[in-house]
XYZ file of C-alpha atoms in Angstrom:
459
model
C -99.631 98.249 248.533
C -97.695 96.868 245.448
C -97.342 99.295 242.412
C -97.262 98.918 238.922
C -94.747 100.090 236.432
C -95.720 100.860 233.094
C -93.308 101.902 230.586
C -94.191 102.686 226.857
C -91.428 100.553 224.512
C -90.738 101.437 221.339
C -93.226 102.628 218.329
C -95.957 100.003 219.137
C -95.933 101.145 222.837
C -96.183 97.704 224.091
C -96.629 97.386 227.979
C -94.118 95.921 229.987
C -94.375 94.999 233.684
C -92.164 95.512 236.550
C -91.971 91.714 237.014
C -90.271 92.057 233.660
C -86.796 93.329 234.541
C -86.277 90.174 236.854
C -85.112 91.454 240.565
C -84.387 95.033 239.934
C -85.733 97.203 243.238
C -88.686 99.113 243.860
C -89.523 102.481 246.053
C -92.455 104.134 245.894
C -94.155 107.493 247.467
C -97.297 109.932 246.480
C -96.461 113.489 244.695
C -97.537 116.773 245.395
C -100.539 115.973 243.192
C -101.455 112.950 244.466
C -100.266 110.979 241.887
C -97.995 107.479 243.020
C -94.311 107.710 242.123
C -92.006 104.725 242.012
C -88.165 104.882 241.825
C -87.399 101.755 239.887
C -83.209 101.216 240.920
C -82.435 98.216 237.747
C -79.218 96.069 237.557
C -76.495 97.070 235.093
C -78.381 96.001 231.792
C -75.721 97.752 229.425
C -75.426 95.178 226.440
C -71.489 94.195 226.244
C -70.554 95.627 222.552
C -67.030 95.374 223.339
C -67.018 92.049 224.104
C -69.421 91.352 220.948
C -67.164 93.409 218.766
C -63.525 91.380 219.341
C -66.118 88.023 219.205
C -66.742 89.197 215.645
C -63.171 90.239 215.210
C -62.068 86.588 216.450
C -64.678 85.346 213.892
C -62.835 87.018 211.233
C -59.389 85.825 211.635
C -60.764 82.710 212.330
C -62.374 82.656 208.968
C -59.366 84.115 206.830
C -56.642 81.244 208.344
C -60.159 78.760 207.539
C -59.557 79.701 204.089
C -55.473 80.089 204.032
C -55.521 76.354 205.351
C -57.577 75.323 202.290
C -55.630 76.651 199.956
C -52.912 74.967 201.349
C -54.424 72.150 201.002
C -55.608 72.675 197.773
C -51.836 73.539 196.830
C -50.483 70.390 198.451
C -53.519 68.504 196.355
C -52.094 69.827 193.083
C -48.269 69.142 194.062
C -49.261 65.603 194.801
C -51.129 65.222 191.485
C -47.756 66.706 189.586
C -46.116 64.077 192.063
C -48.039 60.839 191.288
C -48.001 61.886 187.699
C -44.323 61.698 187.866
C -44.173 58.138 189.329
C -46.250 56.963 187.304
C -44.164 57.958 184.238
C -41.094 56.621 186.251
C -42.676 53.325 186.721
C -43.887 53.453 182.520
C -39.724 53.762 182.026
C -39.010 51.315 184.136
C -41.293 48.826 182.671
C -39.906 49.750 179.177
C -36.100 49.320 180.387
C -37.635 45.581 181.870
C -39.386 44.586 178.933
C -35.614 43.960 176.700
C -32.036 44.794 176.510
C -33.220 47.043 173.782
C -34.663 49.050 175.247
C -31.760 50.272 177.371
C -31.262 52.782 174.591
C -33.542 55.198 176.246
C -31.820 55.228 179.707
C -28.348 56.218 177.765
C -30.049 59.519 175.568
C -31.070 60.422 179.193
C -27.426 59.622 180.525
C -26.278 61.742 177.605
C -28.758 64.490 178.451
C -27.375 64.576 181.898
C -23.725 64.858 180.994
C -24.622 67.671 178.364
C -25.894 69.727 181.508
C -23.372 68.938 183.544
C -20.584 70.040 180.102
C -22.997 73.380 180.641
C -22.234 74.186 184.278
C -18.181 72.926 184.107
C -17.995 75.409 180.804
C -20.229 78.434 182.959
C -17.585 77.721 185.884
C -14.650 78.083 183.908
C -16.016 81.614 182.397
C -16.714 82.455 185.887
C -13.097 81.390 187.300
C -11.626 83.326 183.882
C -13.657 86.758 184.847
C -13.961 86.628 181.294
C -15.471 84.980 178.104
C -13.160 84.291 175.313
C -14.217 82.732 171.514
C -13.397 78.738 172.773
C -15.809 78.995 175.474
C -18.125 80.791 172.985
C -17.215 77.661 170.745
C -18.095 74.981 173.473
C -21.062 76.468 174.245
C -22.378 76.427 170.535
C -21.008 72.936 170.820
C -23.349 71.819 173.320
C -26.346 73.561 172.215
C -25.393 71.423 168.568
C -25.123 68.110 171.050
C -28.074 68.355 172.846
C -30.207 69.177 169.337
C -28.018 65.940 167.443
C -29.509 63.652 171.054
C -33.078 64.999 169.923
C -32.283 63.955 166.675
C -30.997 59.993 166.997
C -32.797 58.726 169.696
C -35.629 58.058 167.124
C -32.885 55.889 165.248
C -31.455 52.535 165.989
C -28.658 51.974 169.064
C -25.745 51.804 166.883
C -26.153 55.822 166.389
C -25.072 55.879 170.199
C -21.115 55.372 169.203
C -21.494 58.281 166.784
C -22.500 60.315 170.236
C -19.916 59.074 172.162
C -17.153 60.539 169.508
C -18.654 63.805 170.087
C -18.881 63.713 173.501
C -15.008 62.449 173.308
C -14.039 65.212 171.406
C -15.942 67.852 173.311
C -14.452 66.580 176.540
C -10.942 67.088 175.399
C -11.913 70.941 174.323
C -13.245 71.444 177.572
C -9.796 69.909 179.369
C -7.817 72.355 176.662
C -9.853 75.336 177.799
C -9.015 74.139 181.599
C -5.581 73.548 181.434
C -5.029 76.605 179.663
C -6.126 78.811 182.934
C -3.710 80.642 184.808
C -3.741 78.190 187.625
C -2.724 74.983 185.920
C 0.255 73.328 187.128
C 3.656 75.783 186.060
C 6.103 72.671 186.689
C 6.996 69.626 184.506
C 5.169 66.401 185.295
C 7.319 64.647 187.650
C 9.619 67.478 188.983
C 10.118 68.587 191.737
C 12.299 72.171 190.467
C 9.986 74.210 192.550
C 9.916 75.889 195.799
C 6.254 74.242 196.998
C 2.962 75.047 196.301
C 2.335 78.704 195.428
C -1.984 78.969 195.393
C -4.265 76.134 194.212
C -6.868 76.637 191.323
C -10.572 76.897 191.770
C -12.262 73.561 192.627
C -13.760 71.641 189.215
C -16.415 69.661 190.433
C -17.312 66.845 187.588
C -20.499 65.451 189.534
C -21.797 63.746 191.980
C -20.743 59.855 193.076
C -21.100 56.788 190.704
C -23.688 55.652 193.221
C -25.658 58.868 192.713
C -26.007 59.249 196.623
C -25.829 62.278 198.402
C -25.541 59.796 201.530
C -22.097 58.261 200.503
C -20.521 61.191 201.867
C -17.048 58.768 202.801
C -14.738 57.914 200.033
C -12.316 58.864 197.365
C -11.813 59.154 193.618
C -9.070 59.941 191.539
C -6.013 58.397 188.899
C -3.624 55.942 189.520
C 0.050 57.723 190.765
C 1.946 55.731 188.883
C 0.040 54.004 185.772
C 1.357 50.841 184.373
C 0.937 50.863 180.654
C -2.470 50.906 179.124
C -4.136 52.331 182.417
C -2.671 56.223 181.732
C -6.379 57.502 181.668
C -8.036 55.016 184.474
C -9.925 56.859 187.567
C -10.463 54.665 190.779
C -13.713 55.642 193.180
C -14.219 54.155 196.262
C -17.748 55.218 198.427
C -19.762 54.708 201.225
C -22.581 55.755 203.600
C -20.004 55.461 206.665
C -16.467 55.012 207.072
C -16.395 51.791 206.398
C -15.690 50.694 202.932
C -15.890 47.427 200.792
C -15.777 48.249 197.132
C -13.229 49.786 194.518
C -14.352 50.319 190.608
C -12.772 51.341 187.902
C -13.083 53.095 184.628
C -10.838 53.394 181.447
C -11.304 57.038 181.399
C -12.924 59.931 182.402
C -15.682 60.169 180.110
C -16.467 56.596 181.694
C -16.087 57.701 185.094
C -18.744 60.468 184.132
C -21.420 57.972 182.527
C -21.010 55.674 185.194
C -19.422 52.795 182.827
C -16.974 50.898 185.023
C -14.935 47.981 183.622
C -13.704 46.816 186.917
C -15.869 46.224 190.212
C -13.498 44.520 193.046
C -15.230 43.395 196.255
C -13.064 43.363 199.487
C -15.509 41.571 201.429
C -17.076 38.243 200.642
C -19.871 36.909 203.428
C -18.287 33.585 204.411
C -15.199 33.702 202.126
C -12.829 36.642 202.805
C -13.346 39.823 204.820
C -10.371 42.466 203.477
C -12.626 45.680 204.206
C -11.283 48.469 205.295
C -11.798 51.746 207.385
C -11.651 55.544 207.073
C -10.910 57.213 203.402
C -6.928 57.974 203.118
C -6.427 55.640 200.337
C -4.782 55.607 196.927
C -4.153 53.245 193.900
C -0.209 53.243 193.132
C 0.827 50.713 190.307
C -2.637 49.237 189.876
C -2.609 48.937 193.894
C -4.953 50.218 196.427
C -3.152 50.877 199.401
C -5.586 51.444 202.327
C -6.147 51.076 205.664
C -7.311 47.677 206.787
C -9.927 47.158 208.827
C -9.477 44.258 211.059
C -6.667 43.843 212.066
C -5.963 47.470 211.940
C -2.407 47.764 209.548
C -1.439 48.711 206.679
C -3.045 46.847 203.154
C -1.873 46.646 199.287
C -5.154 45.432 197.201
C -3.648 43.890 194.046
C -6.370 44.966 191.620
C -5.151 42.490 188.893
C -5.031 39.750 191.230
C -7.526 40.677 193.708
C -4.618 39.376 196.673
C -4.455 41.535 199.618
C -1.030 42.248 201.820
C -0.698 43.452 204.733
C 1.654 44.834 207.670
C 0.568 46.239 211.108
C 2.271 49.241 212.678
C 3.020 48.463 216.099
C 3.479 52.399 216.906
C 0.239 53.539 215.781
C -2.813 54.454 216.966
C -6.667 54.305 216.572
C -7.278 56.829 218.572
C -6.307 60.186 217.208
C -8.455 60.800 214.207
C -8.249 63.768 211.523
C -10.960 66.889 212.256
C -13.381 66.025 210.347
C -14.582 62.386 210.373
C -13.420 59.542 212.813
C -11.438 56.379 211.617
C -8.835 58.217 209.762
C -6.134 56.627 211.082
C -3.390 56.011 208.300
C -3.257 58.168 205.619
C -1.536 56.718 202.350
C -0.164 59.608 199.986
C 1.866 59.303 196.697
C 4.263 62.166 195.258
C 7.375 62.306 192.846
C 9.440 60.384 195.198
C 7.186 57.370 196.145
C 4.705 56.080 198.870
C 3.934 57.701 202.342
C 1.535 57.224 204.967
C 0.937 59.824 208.461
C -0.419 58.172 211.363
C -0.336 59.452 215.233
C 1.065 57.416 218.136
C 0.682 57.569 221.965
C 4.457 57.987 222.268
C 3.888 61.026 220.100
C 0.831 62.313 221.956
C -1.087 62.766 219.079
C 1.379 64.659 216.683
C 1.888 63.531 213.490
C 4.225 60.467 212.051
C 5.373 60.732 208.815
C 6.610 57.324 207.083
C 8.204 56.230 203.790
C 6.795 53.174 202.793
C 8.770 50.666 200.576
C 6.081 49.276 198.037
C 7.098 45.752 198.260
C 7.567 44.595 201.384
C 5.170 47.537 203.463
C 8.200 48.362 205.439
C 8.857 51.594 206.788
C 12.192 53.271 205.043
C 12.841 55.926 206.968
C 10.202 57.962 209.865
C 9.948 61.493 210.559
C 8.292 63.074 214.192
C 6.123 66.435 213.323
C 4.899 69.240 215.932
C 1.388 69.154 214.626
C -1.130 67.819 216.394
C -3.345 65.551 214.304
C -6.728 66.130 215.348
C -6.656 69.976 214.546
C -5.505 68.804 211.048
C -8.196 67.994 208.451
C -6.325 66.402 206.151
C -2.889 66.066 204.394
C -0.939 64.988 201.372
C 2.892 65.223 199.722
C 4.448 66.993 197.166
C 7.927 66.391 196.310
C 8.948 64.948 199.756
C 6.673 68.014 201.467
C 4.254 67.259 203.779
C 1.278 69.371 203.691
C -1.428 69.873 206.523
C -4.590 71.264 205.709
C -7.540 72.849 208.510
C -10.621 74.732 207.947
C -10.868 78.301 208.021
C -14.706 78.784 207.070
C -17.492 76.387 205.488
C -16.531 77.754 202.100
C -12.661 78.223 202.978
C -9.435 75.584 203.558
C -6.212 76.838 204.237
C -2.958 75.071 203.856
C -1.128 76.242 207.206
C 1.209 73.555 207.939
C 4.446 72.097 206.129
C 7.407 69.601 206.929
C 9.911 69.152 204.012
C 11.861 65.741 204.856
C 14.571 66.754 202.575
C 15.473 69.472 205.022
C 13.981 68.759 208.120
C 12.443 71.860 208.320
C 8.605 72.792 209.210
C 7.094 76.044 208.369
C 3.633 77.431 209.209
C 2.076 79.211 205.982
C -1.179 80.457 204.857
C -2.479 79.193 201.025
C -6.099 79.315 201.033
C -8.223 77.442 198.373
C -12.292 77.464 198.034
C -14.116 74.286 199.123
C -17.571 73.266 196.915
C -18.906 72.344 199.941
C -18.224 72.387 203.684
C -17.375 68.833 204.630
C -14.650 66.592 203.022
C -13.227 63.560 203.859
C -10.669 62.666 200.960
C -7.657 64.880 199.761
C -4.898 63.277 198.556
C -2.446 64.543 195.329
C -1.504 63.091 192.449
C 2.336 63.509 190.961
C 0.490 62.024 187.545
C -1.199 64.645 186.713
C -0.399 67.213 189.328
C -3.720 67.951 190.465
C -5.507 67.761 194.187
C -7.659 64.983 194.466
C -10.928 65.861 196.848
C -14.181 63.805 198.316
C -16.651 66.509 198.874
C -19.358 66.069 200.702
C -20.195 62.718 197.815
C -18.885 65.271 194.705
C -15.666 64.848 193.058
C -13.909 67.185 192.688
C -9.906 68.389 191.942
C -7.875 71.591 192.365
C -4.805 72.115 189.358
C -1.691 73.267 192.050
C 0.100 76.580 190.627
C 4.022 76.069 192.399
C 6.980 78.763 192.890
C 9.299 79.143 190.886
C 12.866 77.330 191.304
């Protein structure tokens, strides 16, 4: 006999049948009043709210990163607006620099807008290296505040209001070299001699800016002043850059405030597609007597770049080597230095195993005068330059840290390890050379120039 299961659900009492709860199973038997009693055994019916409740919480988080992703992308929306806006005003100035020579006015109130920041942050280093303020940095900081409001002022006037500019600037440049060569750290020893006992501690590094080409991707080169000016060219600077190690063009400018604007009066070009090929490799060069002495690239010697004459002479090495490098970038091969006492250049050989070779080099004929064998081994060197006859070896202690640790004084034959740390600007360099001129130390970093003013013992 099949029986039927009523059950009373919910308010309305609606009937539901046994054939309702699908396959559950069924046992039935009479009571003690006659009455028909069924055992209904269900399956497990229990709704999952656990599983609903982390569906709802997945929902959620779903729906919060929904709406972090779409502010993103508004975000990115408005940053590409601000972007395109930009471009577009780049591409208004560049059609107003096209349309005449004129209008070439406007690019040099932004040059001069550029160099006013960049007088800010030299004048905020030097109170910074001081540890102090003091009423001339006061004074040149009133002084550009004055320039920038005077640029404001004339670039609504004609272009001959530009030279009127450029006297300012010149005389605010040489308060600013006053104020520098008046810190402790400047050189102690008359320009030229050598009545010192070496290099005591080097100055802070004064970084003027970044490359002429205004590349953070030339990170190979050098900048700096003739060693040994023929008249008239007492105040040129010399930079030399690339995007690798191998280099092709020299400029000039009168002057530092030149070098700064980027106003060269000299552009020489060391290789010529189907004419001459005088390029040359790594970044150990200097000028010397309106010379660039450098190392050349094929074949790999020696090479004196007349820059009046735009000749080139040459004179291979036999001894050295292409194969030991300094620490930080390959191809440095022969490094030219200047110092009181004339020309020099360190190479490696195989004979030497790698140490350094230390050579005097007679200017006119690129003969060797007179060699001397170091103990140093050249590719744990980063660099190195001369002072008074002195060979100094540089190496890295940190990214923010050099350290002078190596010496070799050819007037004595005698090499000394030592310890003079200076700060880097940045981590990688590739030029350091110094210059008897002026006394300072000449540094490529990382595309900036900068220069170091050498403090020396007293005799």
């Amino acid at each position: 006999m099949m029986f039927l299961l009523l059950l009373l659900v919910g308010p309305a009492h609606a009937w539901v049948s046994l054939e309702d709860w699908g396959s559950g199973s069924v046992e039935g038997s009479v009571g003690e009043f006659g009455q028909c009693v069924c055992n209904v055994f269900l399956p497990d019916t229990t709704f999952p709210a656990d599983r609903m409740e982390n569906m709802q919480t997945s929902s959620n988080d779903l729906s919060i990163e929904v709406k972090l992703q779409i502010n993103k992308v508004i975000s990115l929306k408005g940053q590409l607006s601000v972007l395109l806006s930009e471009l577009s005003n780049l591409t208004i100035r560049l059609e107003v620099l096209e349309s005449g020579p004129d209008k070439y006015i406007k690019l040099e109130f932004e040059l001069l807008r550029i160099e006013l920041r960049e007088f800010e942050a030299l004048v905020t280093q030097l109170k910074l290296s001081l540890n102090f303020s003091s009423p001339a940095i006061e004074s040149l900081y009133a002084e550009i505040r004055n320039m920038s409001s005077i640029v404001d002022q004339l670039e609504s006037y004609d272009k001959s209001n530009l030279e009127v500019i450029r006297i300012e600037f010149a005389k605010l440049q040489k308060k600013l070299e006053k104020c520098q060569d008046d810190r402790e750290d400047v050189s102690n020893a008359q320009i030229g001699s050598c009545k010192h006992r070496g290099i005591l501690r080097m100055g802070k590094p004064i970084i003027s800016q970044l490359n002429a080409n205004l590349n953070s991707g030339y990170k190979y080169g050098g900048w700096g002043k003739d060693s040994s000016p023929v008249s008239g060219s007492e105040d040129m600077y010399w930079y030399a850059g690339a995007a690798d190690t191998l280099f092709s063009t020299v400029t000039l400018y009168s002057d530092y405030y030149k070098l700064i604007i980027r106003q060269a009066y000299q552009t020489n070009q060391l290789y010529v597609a189907y004419k001459y090929d005088w390029r040359g490799s790594g970044n150990n060069y200097i000028v010397r007597s309106n010379a660039l002495y450098y190392q050349y690239n094929n074949p790999f010697s020696m090479a004196k770049f007349n820059l009046t004459s735009a000749t080139v002479q040459t004179k291979v090495l036999p001894e050295a080597t292409t194969r030991f490098s300094y620490h930080y970038s390959p191809n440095q091969n022969l490094d030219f230095a200047a110092d009181e006492s004339g020309l020099w250049v360190t190479y490696a050989t195989e004979a030497s195993n790698g140490k350094l070779v230390l050579g005097k080099i007679d200017e006119n004929s690129l003969e060797l005068q007179e060699v001397w064998q170091t103990s140093v081994f050249k590719q744990s060197v980063t660099n190195a330059f001369m002072v008074c006859g002195v060979l100094y070896a540089t190496r890295s202690v940190d990214t923010m840290t050099e350290e002078i640790f190596y010496t070799y004084d050819t007037n004595t034959d005698k090499e000394t390890y030592v310890s003079i740390q200076f700060e880097k600007f940045q981590d990688f360099y590739v030029y350091l050379d110094y210059n008897p001129a002026d006394q300072r130390l000449y540094m490529y970093n990382n595309g900036y120039y900068v220069y170091y003013n050498v403090k020396f013992r007293d005799a």
